[in-house]
Coordinates of N, CA and C and ligand atoms in Angstrom, one line a residue:
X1 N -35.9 -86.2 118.6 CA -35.7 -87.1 119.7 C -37.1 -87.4 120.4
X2 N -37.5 -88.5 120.8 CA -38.4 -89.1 120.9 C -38.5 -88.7 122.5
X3 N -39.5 -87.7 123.1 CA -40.0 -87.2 124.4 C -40.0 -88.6 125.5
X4 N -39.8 -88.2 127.0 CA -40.0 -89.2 127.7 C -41.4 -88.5 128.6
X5 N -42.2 -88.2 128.3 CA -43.4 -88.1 128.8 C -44.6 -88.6 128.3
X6 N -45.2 -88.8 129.0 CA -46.5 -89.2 128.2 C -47.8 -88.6 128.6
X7 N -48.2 -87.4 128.2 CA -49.1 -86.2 128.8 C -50.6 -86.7 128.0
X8 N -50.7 -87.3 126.8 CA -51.7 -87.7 126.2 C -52.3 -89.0 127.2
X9 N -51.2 -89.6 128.4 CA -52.3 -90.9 128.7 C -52.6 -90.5 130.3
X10 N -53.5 -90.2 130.9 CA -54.1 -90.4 131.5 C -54.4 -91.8 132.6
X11 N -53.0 -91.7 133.1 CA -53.0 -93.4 133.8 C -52.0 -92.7 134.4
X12 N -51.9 -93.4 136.1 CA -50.7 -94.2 136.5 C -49.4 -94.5 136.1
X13 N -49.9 -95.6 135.0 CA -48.3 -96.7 135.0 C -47.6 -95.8 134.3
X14 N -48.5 -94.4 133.4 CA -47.6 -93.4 132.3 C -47.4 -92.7 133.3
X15 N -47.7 -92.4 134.4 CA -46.8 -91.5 135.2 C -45.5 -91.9 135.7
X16 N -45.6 -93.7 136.3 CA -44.3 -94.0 136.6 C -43.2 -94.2 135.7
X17 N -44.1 -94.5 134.2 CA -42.9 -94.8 133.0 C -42.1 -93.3 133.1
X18 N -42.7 -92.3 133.0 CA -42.1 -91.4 133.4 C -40.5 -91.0 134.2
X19 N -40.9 -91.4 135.3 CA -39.7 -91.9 136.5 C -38.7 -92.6 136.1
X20 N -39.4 -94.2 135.4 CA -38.4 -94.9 135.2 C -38.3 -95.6 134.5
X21 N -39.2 -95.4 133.4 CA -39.0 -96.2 132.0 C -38.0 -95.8 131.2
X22 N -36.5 -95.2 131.5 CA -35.7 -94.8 130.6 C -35.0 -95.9 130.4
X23 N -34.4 -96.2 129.5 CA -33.3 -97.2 129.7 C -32.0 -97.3 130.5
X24 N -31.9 -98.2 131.6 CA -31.0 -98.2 132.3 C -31.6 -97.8 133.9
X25 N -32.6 -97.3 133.7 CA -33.0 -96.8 135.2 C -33.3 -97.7 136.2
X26 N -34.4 -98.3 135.6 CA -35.2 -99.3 136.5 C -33.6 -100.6 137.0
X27 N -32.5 -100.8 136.1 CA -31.3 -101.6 136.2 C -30.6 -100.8 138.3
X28 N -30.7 -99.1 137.4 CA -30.1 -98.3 138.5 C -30.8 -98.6 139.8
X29 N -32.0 -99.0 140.1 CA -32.7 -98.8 141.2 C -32.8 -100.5 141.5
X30 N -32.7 -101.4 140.7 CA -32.4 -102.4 141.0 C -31.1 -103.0 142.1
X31 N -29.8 -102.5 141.6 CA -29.1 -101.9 142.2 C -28.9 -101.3 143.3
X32 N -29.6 -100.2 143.8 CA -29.7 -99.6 144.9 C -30.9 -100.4 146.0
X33 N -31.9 -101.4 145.3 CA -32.2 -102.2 146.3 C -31.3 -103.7 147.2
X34 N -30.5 -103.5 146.1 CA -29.1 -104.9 146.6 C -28.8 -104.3 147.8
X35 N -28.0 -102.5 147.8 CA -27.1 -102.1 148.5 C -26.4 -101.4 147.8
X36 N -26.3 -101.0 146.3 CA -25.0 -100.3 145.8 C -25.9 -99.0 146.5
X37 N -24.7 -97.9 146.7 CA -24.9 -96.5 146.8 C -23.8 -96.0 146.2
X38 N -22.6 -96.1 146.0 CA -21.6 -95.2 145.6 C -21.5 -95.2 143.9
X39 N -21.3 -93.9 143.3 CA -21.5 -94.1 141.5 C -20.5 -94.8 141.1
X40 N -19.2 -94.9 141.1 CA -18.2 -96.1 140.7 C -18.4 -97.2 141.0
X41 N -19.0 -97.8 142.1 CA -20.3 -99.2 142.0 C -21.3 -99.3 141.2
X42 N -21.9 -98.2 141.2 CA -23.1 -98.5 139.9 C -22.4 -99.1 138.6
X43 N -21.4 -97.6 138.3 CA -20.9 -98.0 136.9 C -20.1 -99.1 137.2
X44 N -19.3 -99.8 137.7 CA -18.7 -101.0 137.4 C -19.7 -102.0 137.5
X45 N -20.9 -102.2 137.9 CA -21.7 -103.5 138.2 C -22.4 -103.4 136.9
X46 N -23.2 -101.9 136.4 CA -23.8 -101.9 135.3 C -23.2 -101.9 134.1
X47 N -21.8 -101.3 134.2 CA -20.8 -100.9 133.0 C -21.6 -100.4 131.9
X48 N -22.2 -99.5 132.2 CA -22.8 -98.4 131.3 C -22.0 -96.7 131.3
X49 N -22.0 -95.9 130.4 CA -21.4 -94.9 130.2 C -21.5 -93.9 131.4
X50 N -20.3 -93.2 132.3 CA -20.9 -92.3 133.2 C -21.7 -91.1 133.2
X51 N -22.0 -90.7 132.1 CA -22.7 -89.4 131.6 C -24.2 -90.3 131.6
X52 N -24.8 -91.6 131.0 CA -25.7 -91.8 131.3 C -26.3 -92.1 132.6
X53 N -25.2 -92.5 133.3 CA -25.2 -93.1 134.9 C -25.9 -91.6 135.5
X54 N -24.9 -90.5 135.3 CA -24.9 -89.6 136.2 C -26.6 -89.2 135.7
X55 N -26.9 -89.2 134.2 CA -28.3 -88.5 134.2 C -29.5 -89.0 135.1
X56 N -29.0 -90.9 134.8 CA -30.4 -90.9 135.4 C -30.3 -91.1 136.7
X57 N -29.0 -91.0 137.6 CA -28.8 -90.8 139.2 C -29.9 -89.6 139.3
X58 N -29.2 -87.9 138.7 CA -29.7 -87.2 138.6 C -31.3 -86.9 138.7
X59 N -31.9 -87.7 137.7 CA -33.2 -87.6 137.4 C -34.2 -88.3 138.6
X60 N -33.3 -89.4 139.0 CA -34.2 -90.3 140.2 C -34.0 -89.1 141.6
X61 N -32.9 -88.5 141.8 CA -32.7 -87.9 142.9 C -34.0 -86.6 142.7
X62 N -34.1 -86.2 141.7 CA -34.8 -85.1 141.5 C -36.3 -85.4 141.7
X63 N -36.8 -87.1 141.3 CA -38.3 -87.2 141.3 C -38.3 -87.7 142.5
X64 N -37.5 -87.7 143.4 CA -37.8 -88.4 144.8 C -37.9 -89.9 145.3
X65 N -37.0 -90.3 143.9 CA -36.7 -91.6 144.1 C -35.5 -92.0 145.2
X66 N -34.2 -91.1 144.8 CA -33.3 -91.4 145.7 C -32.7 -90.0 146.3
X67 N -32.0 -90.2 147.0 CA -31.0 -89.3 148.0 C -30.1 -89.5 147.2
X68 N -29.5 -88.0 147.5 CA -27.7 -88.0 147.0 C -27.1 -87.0 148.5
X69 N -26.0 -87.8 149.2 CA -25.2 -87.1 150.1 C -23.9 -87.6 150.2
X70 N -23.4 -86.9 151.2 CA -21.7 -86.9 151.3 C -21.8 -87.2 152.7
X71 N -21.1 -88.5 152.6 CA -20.6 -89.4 154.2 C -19.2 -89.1 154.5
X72 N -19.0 -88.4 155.3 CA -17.4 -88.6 155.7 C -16.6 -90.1 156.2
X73 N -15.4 -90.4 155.9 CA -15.6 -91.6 156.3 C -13.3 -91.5 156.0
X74 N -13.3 -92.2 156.9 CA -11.5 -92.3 156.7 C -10.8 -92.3 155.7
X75 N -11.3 -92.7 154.2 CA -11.0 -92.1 153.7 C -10.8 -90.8 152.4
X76 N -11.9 -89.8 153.6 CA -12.4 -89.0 152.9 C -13.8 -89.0 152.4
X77 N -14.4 -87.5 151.9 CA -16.1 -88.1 151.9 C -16.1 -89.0 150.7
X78 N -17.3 -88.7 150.9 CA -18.0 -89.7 149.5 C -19.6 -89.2 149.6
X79 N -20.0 -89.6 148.1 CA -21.3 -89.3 147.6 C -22.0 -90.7 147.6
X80 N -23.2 -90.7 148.4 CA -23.9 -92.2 148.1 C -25.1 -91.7 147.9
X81 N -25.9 -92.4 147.6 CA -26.7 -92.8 146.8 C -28.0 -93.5 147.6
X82 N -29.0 -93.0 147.8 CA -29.7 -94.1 149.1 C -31.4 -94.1 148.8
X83 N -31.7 -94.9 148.5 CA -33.4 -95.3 148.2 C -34.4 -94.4 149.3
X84 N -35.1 -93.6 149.0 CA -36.0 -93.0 150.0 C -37.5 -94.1 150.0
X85 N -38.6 -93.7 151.2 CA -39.4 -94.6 151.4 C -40.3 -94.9 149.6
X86 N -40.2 -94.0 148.9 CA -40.9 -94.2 147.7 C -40.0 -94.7 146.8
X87 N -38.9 -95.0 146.7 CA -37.5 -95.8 146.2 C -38.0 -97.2 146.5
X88 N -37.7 -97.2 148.2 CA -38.4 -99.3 148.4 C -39.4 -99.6 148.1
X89 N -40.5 -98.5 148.0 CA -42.0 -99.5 147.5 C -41.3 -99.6 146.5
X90 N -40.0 -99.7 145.3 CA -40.1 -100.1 143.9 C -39.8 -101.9 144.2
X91 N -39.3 -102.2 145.3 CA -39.1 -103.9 145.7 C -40.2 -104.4 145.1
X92 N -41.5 -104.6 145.2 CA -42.2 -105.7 145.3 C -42.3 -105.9 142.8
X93 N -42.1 -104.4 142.5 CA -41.7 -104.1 141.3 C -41.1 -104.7 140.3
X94 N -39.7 -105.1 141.3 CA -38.4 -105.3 140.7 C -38.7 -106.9 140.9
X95 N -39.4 -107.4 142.0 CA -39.0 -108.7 142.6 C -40.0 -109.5 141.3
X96 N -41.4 -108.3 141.0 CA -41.9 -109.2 139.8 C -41.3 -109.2 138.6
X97 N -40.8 -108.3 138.2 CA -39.8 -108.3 136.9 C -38.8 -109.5 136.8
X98 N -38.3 -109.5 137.9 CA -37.0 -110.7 138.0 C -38.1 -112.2 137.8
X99 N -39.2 -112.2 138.2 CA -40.0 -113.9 138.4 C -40.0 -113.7 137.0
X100 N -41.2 -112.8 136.6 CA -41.6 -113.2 135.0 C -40.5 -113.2 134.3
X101 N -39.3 -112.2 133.9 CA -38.0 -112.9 133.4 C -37.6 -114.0 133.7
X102 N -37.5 -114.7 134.6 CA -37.3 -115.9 134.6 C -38.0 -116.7 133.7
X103 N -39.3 -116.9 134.2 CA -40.4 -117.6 133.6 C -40.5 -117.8 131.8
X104 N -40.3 -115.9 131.3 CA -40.8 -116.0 130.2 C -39.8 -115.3 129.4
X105 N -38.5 -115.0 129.7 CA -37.7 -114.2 128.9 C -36.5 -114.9 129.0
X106 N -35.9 -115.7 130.1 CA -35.2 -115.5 130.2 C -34.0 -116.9 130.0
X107 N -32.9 -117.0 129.8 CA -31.7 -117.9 129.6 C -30.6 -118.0 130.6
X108 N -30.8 -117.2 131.5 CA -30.0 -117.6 132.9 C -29.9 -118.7 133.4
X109 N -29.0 -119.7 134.0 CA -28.9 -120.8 134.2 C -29.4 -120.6 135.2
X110 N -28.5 -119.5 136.5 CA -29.0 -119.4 137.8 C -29.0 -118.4 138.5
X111 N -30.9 -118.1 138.3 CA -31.3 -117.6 138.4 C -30.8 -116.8 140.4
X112 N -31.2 -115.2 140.5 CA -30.7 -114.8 141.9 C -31.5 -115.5 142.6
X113 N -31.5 -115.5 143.7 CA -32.7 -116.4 144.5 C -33.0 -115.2 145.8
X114 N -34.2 -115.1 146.2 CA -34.7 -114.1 147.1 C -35.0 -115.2 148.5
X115 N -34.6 -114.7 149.6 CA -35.4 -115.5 150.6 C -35.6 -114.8 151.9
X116 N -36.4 -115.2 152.8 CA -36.8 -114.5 153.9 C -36.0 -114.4 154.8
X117 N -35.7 -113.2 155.2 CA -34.1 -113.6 156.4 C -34.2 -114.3 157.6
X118 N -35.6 -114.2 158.1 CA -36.3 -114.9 159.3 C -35.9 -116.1 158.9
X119 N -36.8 -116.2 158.1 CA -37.1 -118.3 158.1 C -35.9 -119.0 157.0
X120 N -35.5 -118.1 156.2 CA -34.7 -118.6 155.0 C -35.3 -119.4 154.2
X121 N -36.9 -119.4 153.9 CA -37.5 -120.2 152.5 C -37.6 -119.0 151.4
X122 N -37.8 -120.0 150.5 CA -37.7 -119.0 149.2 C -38.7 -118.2 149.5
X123 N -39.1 -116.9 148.9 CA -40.1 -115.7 148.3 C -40.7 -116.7 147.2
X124 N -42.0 -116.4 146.9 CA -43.3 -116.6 146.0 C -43.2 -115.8 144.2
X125 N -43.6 -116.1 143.4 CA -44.0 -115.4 142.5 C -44.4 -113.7 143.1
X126 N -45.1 -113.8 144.3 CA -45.7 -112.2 144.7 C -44.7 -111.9 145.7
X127 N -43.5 -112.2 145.6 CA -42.5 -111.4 146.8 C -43.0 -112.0 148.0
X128 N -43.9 -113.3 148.6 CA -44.5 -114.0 149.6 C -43.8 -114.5 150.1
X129 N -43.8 -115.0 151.7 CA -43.1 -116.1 152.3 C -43.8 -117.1 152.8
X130 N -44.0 -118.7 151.8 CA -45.4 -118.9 152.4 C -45.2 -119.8 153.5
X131 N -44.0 -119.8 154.1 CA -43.8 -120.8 155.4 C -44.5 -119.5 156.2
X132 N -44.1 -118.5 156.6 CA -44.1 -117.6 157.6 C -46.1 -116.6 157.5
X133 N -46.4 -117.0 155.9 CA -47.6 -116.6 155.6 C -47.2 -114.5 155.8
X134 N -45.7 -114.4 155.3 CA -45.6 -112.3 155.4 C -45.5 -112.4 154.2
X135 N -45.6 -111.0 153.7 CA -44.6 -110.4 152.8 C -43.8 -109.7 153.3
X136 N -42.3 -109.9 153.8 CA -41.4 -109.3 153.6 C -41.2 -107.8 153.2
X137 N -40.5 -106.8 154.5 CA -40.3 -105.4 153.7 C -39.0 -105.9 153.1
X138 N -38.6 -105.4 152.4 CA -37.3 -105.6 151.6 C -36.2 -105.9 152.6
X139 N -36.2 -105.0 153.4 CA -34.8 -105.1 154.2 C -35.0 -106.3 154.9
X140 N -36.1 -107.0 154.7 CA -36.3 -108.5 155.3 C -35.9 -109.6 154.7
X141 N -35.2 -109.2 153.0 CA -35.0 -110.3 152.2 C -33.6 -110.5 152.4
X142 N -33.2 -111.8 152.1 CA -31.8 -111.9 151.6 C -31.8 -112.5 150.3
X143 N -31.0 -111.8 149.1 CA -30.7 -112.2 148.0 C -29.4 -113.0 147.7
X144 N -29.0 -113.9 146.9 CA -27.7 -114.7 146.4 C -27.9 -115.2 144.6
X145 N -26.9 -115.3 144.6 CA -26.5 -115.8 143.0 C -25.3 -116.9 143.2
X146 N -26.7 -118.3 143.2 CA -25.4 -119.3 143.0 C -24.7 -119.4 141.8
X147 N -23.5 -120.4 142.4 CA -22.5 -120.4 141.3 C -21.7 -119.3 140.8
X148 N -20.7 -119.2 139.6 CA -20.1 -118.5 139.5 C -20.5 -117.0 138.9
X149 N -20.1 -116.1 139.5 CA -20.5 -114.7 138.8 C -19.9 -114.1 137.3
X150 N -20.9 -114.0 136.3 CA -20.7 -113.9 135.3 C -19.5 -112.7 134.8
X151 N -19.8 -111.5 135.8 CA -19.2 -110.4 135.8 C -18.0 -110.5 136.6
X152 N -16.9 -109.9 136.8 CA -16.1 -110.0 137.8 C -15.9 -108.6 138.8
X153 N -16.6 -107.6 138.6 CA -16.5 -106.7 139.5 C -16.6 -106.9 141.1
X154 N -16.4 -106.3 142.1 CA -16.1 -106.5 143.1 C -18.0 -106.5 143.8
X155 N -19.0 -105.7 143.6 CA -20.1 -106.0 143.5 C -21.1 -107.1 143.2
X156 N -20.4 -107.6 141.7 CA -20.7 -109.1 141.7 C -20.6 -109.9 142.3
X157 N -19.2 -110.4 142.9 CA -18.7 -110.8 143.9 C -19.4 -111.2 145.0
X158 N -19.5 -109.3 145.3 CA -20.6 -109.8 146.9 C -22.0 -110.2 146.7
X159 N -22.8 -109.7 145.4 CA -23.5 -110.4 145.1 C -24.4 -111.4 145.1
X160 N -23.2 -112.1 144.6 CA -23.1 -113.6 144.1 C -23.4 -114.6 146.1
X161 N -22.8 -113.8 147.2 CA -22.7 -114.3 148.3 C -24.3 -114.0 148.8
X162 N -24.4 -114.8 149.7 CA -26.1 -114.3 150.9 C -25.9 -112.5 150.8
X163 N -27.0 -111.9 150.8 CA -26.6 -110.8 151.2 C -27.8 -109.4 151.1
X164 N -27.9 -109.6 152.7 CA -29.7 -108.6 152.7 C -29.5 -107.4 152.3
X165 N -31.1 -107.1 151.6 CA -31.0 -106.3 150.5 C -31.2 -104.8 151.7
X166 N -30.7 -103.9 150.5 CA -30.4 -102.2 151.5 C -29.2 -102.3 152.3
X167 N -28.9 -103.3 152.6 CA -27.6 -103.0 153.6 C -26.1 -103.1 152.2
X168 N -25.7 -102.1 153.0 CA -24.7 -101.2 151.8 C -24.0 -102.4 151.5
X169 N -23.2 -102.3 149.9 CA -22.7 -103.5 149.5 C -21.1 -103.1 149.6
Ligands
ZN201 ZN1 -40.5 -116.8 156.3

């Protein structure tokens, strides 16, 4: 089995591949910047196997990526799932991933669209707002997916609607 460390390189970015170069991870934490927290939202938005879900929940909770707690709530607790301050620095991350996919990978008709919740103009290539001249902390963005949602989960759904990023979905 092919190790996920990389102890021979001497960098950074091999420390963060570490974290979250697994497959599916970087998707999980994508996710958790929308607003999913509960694991039966992950796995229905991602519809990946729950044994992998649960590993790399597992694994992000453990490097200090995310929280795992129990909310009481009417009906009955629940386990969510919640980005710590080293979790949102992955926004500016994810928001480049999503541009250059567009740009250079990608066949999406329509594309999510990022915008500033203040002013409502789009975000920049660099996560920018260049009416307002910020960058945006995350919980300052609002994301949407025009048109129809390819998936039909109840996640997608909301999605697909305006809908600022961190605030539970
Ligand atoms: Zn703005």
């Amino acid at each position: 089995m092919l190790g996920s460390t990389y102890g021979g390189q001497d960098c950074s970015v091999a420390r963060s591949l570490e974290i979250f170069g697994e497959r599916w991870t970087l998707l999980v934490l994508r996710d958790a910047l929308y607003g999913v927290r509960r694991f039966s939202d992950f796995a229905d938005h991602l519809d990946i196997p729950r044994a992998v879900l649960s590993d790399r929940l597992r694994k992000l909770v453990a490097n200090g990526v995310l929280t795992r707690s129990t909310h009481g709530g009417t009906g009955g607790s629940a386990v969510v799932y919640e980005l710590t301050d080293a979790g949102r620095d992955l926004w500016p991350v994810v928001h480049a991933l999503a541009h250059w996919g567009q740009r250079h990978a990608s066949d999406v008709a329509t594309p999510r669209i990022f915008t500033h919740a203040t002013c409502g103009s789009r975000l920049n290539a660099h996560a920018h707002c260049p009416a307002c001249d910020v960058t945006p902390a995350v919980a300052d963005v609002v994301t949407s997916r025009p048109g129809k949602p390819r998936r039909s989960d109840r996640v997608s759904a909301e999605l697909a609607k305006p809908h600022r990023m961190l605030e539970p979905v």
